[in-house]
mmCIF file of C-alpha atoms and ligand atoms in Angstrom:
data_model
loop_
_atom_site.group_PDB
_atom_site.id
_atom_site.type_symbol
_atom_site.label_atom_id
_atom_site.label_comp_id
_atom_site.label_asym_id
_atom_site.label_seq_id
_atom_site.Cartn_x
_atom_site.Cartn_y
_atom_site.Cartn_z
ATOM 1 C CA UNK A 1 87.283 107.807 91.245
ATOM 2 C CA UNK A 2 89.107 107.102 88.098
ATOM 3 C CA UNK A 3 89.609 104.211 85.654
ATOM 4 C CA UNK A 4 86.960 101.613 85.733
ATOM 5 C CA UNK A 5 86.436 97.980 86.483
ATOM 6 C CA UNK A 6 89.432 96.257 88.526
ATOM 7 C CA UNK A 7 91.785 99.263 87.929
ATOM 8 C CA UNK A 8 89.393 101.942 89.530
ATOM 9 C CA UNK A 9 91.385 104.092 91.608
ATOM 10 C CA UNK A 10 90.223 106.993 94.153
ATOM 11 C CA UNK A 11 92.969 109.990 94.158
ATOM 12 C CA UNK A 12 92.884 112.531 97.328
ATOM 13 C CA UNK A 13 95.416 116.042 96.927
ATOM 14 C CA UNK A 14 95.179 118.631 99.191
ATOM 15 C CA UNK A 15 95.479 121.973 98.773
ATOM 16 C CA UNK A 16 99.724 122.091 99.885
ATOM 17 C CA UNK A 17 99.743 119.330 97.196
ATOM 18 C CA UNK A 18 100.374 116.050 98.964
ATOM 19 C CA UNK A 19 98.770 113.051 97.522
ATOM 20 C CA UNK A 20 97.327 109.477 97.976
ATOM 21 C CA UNK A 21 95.757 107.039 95.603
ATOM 22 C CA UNK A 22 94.412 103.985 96.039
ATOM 23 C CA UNK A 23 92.812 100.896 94.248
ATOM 24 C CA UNK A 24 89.164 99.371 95.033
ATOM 25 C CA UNK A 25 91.366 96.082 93.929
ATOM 26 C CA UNK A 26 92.611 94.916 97.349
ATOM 27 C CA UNK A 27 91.786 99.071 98.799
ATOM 28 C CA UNK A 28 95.798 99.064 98.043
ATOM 29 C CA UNK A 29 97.718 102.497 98.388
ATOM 30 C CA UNK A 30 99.822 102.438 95.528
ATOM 31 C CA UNK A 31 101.219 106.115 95.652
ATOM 32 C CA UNK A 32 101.562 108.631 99.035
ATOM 33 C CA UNK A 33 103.449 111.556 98.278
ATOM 34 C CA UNK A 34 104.374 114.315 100.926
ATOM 35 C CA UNK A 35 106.716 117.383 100.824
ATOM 36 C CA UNK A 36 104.382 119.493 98.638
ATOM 37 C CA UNK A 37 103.814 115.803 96.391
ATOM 38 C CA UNK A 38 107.753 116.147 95.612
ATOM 39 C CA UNK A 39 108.017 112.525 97.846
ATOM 40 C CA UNK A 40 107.345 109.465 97.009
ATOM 41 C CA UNK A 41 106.965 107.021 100.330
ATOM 42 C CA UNK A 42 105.880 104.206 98.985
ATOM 43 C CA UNK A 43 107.845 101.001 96.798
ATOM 44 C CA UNK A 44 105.515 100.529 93.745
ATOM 45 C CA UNK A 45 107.041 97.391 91.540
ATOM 46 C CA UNK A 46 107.395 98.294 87.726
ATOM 47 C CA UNK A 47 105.486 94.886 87.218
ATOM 48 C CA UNK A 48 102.929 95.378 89.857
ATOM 49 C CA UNK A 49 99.831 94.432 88.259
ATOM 50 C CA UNK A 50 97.592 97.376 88.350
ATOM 51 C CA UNK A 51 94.944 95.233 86.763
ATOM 52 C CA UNK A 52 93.305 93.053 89.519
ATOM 53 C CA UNK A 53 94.823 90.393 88.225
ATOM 54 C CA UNK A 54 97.018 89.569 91.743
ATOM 55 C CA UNK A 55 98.079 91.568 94.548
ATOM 56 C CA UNK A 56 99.836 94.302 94.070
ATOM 57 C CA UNK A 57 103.573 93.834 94.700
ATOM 58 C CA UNK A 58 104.156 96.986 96.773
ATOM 59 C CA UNK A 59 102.636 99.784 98.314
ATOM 60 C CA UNK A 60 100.151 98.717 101.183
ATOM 61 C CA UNK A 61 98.764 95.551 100.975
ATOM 62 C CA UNK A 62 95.659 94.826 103.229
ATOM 63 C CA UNK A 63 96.228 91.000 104.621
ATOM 64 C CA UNK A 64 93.482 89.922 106.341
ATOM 65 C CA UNK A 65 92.216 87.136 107.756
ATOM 66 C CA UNK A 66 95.298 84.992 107.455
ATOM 67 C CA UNK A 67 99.374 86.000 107.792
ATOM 68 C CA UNK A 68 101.347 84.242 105.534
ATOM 69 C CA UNK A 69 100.795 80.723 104.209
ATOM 70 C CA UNK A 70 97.492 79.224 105.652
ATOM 71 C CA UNK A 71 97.658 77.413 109.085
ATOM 72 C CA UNK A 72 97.607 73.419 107.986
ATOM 73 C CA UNK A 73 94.998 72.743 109.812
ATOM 74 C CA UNK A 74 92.511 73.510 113.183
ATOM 75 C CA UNK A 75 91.755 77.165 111.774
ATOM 76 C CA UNK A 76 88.921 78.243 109.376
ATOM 77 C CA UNK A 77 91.581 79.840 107.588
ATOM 78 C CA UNK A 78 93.082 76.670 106.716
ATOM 79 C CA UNK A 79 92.181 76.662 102.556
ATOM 80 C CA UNK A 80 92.888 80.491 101.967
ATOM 81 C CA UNK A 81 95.664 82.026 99.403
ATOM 82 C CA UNK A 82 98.624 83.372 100.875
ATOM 83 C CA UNK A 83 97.829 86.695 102.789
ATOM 84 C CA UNK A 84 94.256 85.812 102.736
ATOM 85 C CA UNK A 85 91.641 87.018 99.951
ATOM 86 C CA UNK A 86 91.056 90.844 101.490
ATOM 87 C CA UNK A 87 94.479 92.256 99.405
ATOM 88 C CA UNK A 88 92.408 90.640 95.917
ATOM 89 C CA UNK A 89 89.554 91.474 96.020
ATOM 90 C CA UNK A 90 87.527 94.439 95.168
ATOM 91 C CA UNK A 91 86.761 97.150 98.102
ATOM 92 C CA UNK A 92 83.560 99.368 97.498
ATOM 93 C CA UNK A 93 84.731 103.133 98.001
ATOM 94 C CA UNK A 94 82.450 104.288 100.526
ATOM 95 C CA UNK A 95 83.225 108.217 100.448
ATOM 96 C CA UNK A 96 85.521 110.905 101.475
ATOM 97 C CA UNK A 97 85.603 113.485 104.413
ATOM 98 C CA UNK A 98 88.096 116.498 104.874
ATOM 99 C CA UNK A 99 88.437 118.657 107.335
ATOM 100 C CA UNK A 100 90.046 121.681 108.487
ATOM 101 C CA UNK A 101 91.874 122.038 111.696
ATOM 102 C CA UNK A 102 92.485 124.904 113.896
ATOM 103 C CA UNK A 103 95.809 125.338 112.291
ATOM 104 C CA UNK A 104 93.907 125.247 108.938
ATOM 105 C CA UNK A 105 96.263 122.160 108.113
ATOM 106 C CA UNK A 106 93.796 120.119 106.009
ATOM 107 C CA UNK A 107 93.029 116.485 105.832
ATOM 108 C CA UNK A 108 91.170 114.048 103.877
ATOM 109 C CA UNK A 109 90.285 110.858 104.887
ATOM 110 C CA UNK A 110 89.024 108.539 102.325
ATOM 111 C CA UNK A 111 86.671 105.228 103.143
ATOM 112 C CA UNK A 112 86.616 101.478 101.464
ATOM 113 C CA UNK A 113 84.332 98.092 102.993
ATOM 114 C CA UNK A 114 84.682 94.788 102.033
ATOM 115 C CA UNK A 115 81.576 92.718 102.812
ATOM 116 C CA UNK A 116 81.162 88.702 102.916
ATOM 117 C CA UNK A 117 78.561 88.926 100.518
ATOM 118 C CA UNK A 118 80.948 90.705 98.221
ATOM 119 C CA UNK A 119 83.651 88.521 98.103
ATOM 120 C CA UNK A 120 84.655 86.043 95.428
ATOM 121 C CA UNK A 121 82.710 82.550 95.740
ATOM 122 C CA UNK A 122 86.264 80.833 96.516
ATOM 123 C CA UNK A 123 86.942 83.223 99.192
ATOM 124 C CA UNK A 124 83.127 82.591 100.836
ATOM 125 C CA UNK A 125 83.924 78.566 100.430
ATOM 126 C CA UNK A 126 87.506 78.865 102.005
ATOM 127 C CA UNK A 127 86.123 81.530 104.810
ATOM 128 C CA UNK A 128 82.493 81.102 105.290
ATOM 129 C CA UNK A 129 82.670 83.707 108.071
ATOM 130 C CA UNK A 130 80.225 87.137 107.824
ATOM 131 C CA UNK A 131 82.162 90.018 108.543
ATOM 132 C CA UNK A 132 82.616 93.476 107.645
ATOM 133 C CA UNK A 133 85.716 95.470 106.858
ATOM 134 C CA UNK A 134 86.002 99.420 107.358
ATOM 135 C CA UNK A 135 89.258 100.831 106.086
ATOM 136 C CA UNK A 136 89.883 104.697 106.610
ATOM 137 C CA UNK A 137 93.090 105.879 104.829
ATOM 138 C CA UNK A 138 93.874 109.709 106.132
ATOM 139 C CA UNK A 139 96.275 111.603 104.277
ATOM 140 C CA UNK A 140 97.844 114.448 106.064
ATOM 141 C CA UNK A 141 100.301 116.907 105.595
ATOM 142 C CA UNK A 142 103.179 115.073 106.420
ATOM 143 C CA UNK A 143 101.508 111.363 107.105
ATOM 144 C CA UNK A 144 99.438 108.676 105.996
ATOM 145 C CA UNK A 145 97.136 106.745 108.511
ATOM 146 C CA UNK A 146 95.368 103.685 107.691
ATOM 147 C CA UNK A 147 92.625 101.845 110.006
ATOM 148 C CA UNK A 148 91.077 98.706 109.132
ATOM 149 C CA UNK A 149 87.368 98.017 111.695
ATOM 150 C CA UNK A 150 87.105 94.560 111.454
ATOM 151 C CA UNK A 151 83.150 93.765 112.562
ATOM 152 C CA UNK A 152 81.652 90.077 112.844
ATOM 153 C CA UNK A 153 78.466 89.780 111.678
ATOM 154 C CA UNK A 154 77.400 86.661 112.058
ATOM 155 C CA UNK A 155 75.991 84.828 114.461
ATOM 156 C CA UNK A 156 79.556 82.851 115.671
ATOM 157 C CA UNK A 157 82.670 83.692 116.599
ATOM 158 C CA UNK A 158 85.661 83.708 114.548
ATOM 159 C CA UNK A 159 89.273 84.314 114.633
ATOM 160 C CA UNK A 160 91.315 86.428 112.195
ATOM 161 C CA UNK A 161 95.403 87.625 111.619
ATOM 162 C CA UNK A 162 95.934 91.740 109.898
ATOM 163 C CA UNK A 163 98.458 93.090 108.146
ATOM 164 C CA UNK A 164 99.330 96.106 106.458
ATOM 165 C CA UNK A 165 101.956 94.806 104.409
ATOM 166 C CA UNK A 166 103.633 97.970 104.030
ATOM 167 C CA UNK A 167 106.294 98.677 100.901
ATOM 168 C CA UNK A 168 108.071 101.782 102.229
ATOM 169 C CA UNK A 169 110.876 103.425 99.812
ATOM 170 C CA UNK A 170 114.183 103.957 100.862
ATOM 171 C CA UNK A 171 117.544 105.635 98.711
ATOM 172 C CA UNK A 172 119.890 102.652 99.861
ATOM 173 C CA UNK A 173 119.204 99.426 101.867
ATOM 174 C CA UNK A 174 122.616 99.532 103.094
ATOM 175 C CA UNK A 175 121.928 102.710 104.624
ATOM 176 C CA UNK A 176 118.950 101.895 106.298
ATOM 177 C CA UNK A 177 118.537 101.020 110.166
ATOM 178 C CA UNK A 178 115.405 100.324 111.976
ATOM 179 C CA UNK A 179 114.878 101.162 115.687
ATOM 180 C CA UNK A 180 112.098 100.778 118.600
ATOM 181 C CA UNK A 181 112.732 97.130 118.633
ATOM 182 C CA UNK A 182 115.278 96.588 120.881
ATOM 183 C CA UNK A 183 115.169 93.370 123.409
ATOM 184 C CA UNK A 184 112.184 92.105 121.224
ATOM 185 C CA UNK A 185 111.259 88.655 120.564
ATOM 186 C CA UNK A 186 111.168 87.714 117.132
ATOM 187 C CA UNK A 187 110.733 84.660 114.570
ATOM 188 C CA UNK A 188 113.155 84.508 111.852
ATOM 189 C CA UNK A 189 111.375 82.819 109.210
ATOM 190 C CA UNK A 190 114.920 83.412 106.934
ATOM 191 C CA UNK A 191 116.363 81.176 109.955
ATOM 192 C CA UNK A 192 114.136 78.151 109.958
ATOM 193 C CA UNK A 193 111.341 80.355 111.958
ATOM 194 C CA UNK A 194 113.784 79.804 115.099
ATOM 195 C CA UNK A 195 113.167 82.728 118.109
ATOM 196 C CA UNK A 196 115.440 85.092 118.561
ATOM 197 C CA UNK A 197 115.896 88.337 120.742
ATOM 198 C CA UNK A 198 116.790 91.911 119.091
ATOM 199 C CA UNK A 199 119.916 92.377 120.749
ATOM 200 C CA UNK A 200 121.390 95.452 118.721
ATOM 201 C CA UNK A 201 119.374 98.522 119.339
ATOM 202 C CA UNK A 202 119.134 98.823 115.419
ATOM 203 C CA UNK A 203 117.861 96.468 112.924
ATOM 204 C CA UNK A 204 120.310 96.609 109.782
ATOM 205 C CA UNK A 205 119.792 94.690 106.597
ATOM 206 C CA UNK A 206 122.839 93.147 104.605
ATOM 207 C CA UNK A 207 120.564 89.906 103.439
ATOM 208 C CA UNK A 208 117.642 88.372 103.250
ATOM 209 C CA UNK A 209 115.430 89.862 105.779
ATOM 210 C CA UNK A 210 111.638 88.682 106.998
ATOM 211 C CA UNK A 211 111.418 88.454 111.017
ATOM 212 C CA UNK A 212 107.681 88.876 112.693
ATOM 213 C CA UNK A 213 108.539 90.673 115.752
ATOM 214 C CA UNK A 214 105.898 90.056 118.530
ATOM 215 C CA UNK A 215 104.979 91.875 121.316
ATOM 216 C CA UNK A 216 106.660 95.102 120.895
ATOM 217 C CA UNK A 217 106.231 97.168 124.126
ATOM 218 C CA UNK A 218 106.851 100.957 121.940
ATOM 219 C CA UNK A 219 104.358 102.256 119.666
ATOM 220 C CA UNK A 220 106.960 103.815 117.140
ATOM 221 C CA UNK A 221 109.395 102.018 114.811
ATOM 222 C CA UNK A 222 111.751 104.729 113.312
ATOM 223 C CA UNK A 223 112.866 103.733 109.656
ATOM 224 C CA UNK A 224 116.418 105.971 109.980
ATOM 225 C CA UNK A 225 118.570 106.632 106.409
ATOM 226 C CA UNK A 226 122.043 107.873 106.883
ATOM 227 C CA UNK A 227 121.264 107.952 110.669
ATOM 228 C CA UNK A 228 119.024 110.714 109.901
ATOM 229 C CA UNK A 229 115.247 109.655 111.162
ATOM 230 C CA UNK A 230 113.054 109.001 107.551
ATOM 231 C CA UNK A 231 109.928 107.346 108.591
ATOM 232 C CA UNK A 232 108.091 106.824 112.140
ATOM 233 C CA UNK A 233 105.478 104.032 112.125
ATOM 234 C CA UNK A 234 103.556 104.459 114.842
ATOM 235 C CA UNK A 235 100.820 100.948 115.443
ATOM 236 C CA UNK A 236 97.815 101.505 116.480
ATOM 237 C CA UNK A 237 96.032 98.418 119.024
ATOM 238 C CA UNK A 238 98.621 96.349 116.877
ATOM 239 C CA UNK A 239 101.125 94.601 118.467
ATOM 240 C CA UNK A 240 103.401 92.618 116.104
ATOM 241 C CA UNK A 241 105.593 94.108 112.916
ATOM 242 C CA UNK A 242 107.085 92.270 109.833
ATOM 243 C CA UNK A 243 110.114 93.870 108.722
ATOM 244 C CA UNK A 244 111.342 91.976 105.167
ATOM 245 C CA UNK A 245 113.651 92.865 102.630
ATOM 246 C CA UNK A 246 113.645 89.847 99.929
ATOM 247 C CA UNK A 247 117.664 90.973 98.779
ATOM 248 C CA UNK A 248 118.718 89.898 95.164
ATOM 249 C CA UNK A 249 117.789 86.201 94.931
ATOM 250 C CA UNK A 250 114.159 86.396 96.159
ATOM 251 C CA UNK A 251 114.009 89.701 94.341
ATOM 252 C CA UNK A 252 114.632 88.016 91.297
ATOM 253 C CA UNK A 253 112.375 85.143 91.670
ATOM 254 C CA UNK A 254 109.729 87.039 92.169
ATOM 255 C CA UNK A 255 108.272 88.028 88.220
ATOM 256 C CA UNK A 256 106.396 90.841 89.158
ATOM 257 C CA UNK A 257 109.209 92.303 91.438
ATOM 258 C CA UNK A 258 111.382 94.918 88.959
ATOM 259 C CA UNK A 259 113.784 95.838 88.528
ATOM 260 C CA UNK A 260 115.397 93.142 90.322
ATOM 261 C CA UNK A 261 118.230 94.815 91.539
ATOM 262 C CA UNK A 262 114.927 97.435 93.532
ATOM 263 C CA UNK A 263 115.930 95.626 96.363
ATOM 264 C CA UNK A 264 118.303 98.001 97.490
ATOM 265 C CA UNK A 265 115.502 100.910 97.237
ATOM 266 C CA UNK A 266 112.601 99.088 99.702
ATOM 267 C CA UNK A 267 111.563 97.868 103.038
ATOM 268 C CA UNK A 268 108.763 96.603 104.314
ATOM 269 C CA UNK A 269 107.774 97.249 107.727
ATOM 270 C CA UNK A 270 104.519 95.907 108.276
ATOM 271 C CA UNK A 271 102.425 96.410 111.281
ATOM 272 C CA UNK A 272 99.662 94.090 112.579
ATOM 273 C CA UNK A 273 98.097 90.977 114.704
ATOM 274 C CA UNK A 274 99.520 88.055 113.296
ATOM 275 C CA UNK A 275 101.096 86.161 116.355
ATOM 276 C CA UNK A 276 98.295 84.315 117.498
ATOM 277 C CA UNK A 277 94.835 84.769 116.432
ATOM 278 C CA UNK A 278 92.184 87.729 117.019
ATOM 279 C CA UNK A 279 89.007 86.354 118.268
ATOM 280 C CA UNK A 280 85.553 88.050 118.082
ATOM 281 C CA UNK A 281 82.790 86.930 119.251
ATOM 282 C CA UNK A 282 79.075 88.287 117.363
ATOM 283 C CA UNK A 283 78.735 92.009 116.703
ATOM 284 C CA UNK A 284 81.905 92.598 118.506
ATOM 285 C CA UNK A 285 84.547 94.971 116.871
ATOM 286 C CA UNK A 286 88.579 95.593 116.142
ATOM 287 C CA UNK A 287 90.200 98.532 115.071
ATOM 288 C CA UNK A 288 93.923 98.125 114.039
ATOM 289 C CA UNK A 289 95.867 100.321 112.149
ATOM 290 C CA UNK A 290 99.725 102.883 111.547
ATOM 291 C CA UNK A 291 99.991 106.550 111.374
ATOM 292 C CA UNK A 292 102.935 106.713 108.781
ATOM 293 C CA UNK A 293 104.906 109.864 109.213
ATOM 294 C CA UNK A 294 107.222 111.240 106.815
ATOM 295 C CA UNK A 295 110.325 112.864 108.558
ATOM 296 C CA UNK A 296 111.873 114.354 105.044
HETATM 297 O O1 TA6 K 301 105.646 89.875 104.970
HETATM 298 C C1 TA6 K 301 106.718 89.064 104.578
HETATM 299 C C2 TA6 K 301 106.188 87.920 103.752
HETATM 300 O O2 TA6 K 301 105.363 87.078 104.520
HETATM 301 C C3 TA6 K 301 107.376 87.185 103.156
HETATM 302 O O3 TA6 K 301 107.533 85.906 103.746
HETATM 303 C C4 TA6 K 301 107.031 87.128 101.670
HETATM 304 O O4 TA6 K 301 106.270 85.978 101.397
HETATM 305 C C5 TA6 K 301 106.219 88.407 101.523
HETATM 306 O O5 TA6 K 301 105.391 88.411 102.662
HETATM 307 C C6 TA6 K 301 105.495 88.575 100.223
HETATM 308 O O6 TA6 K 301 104.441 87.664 100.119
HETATM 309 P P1 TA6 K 301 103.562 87.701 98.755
HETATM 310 O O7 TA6 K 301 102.462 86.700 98.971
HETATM 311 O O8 TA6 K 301 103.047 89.122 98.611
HETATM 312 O O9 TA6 K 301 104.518 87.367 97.649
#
């Protein structure tokens, strides 16, 4: 761990020089570099604050228990920020574990909880749920996987939404397609949230994008640049992903988005359970999570 207070960060390298860091604020994976550490995968804002002072505008974002803006009413949910609290607040780092496979390809994976008891007295008031959050982030080689083990400890049930609002760098938007969502349902929230069907086998992005496709019968999204293959997110027990480009005006409204015109040089494609709600009853468990491989 490095830095201290809000801006403590835990750095992983291995040996062939990839790299991953992360913040306790939010457990947010700022950097993953592959290729030797020459690659950078992920979008990191020049304004992000770094600070704990909000969530971090790019990189992975953990959203949990709410998607989005907070359900009006009939959910527990109904008084939390945007994205819920788990993306701002502060993650205890609960150790790291690498190992050695048989092909002496090395991994580390690094651990972060988030406990009810050690979450910010607004967050306890607006979600006065007890849970416990587990999330695993494994660098490897040539991807990233993160996990988030969502446990209920109290003594009701409760009902959640996860995200991993994932901030993936591309060269040029216009270049970019997205398959592995063909024939899927999904809400356009750029369209008045109206339903709509993926009828083109690849998702292109000339606009505003920010669709929650639902249901997705493949595992894999491929993130393709050129028509050459960049980025396979592969969901794991998640069914549902975000894909959301803000383009120029939303770009630029957005103060701790820079440089504005950084549109052109992100997407996010962000796996998780937000249509409909995750219910778990007392002690029980779920495991959700993306194995991020980098193609280059
Ligand atoms: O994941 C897409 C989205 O829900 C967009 O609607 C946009 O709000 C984005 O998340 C960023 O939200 P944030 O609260 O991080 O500004």
């Amino acid at each position: 761990i490095t830095g201290s207070g809000a801006s403590s960060k835990v750095t992983a390298t291995l040996p062939s020089g990839e790299s991953v860091e992360i913040l306790l604020y939010g457990a947010t994976v700022i950097s993953w570099k592959s290729n030797g550490g020459k690659t950078e995968n992920l979008w990191l804002s020049e304004k992000a604050a770094l600070d704990g002072s909000k969530a971090v505008r790019g990189g992975i974002p953990v959203v949990f228990p709410v998607f989005g803006p907070p359900p009006k009413s009939g959910h527990a949910t109904s008084s939390l920020p945007q994205h819920g609290f788990a993306r701002t607040s502060r993650w205890e780092f609960l150790g790291k574990a690498t190992s050695e496979d048989a092909l002496d390809s090395s991994s580390v994976k690094l651990d972060f909880g988030l406990y009810s008891s050690n979450v910010s007295p607004e967050a306890r008031k607006a979600w006065p749920l007890d849970f416990g959050l587990v999330y695993s982030v494994t660098l490897a080689k040539d991807s990233l996987q993160t996990v988030v083990n969502v446990r209920n400890e109290g003594e009701s049930s409760f009902e959640f939404q996860m995200l991993l609002h994932t901030y993936l760098k591309v060269k040029d938007i216009s270049k970019v397609s997205i398959n592995g969502l063909l024939g899927v349902e999904y809400v356009d929230k750029v369209l008045d949230a109206s339903t709509h069907k993926q009828s083109d086998p690849s998702v292109t992005i000339t606009g505003e994008v920010d669709r929650i496709y639902a249901s997705i019968p493949q595992t894999t999204t491929t993130v393709l640049e050129d028509g050459t293959p960049r980025f396979d997110v592969v969901r794991d027990n998640l069914q549902d992903t975000v894909v959301w480009n803000p383009w120029k005006e939303k770009a630029a409204s957005m103060a701790d988005f820079s440089p504005d015109g950084a549109f052109t040089e992100m997407v996010c494609v962000e796996v998780g359970a937000v249509k409909g709600w995750q219910k778990l009853e007392k002690g029980e468990v779920f495991e959700g999570g993306q194995t991020i491989k980098s193609l280059l």
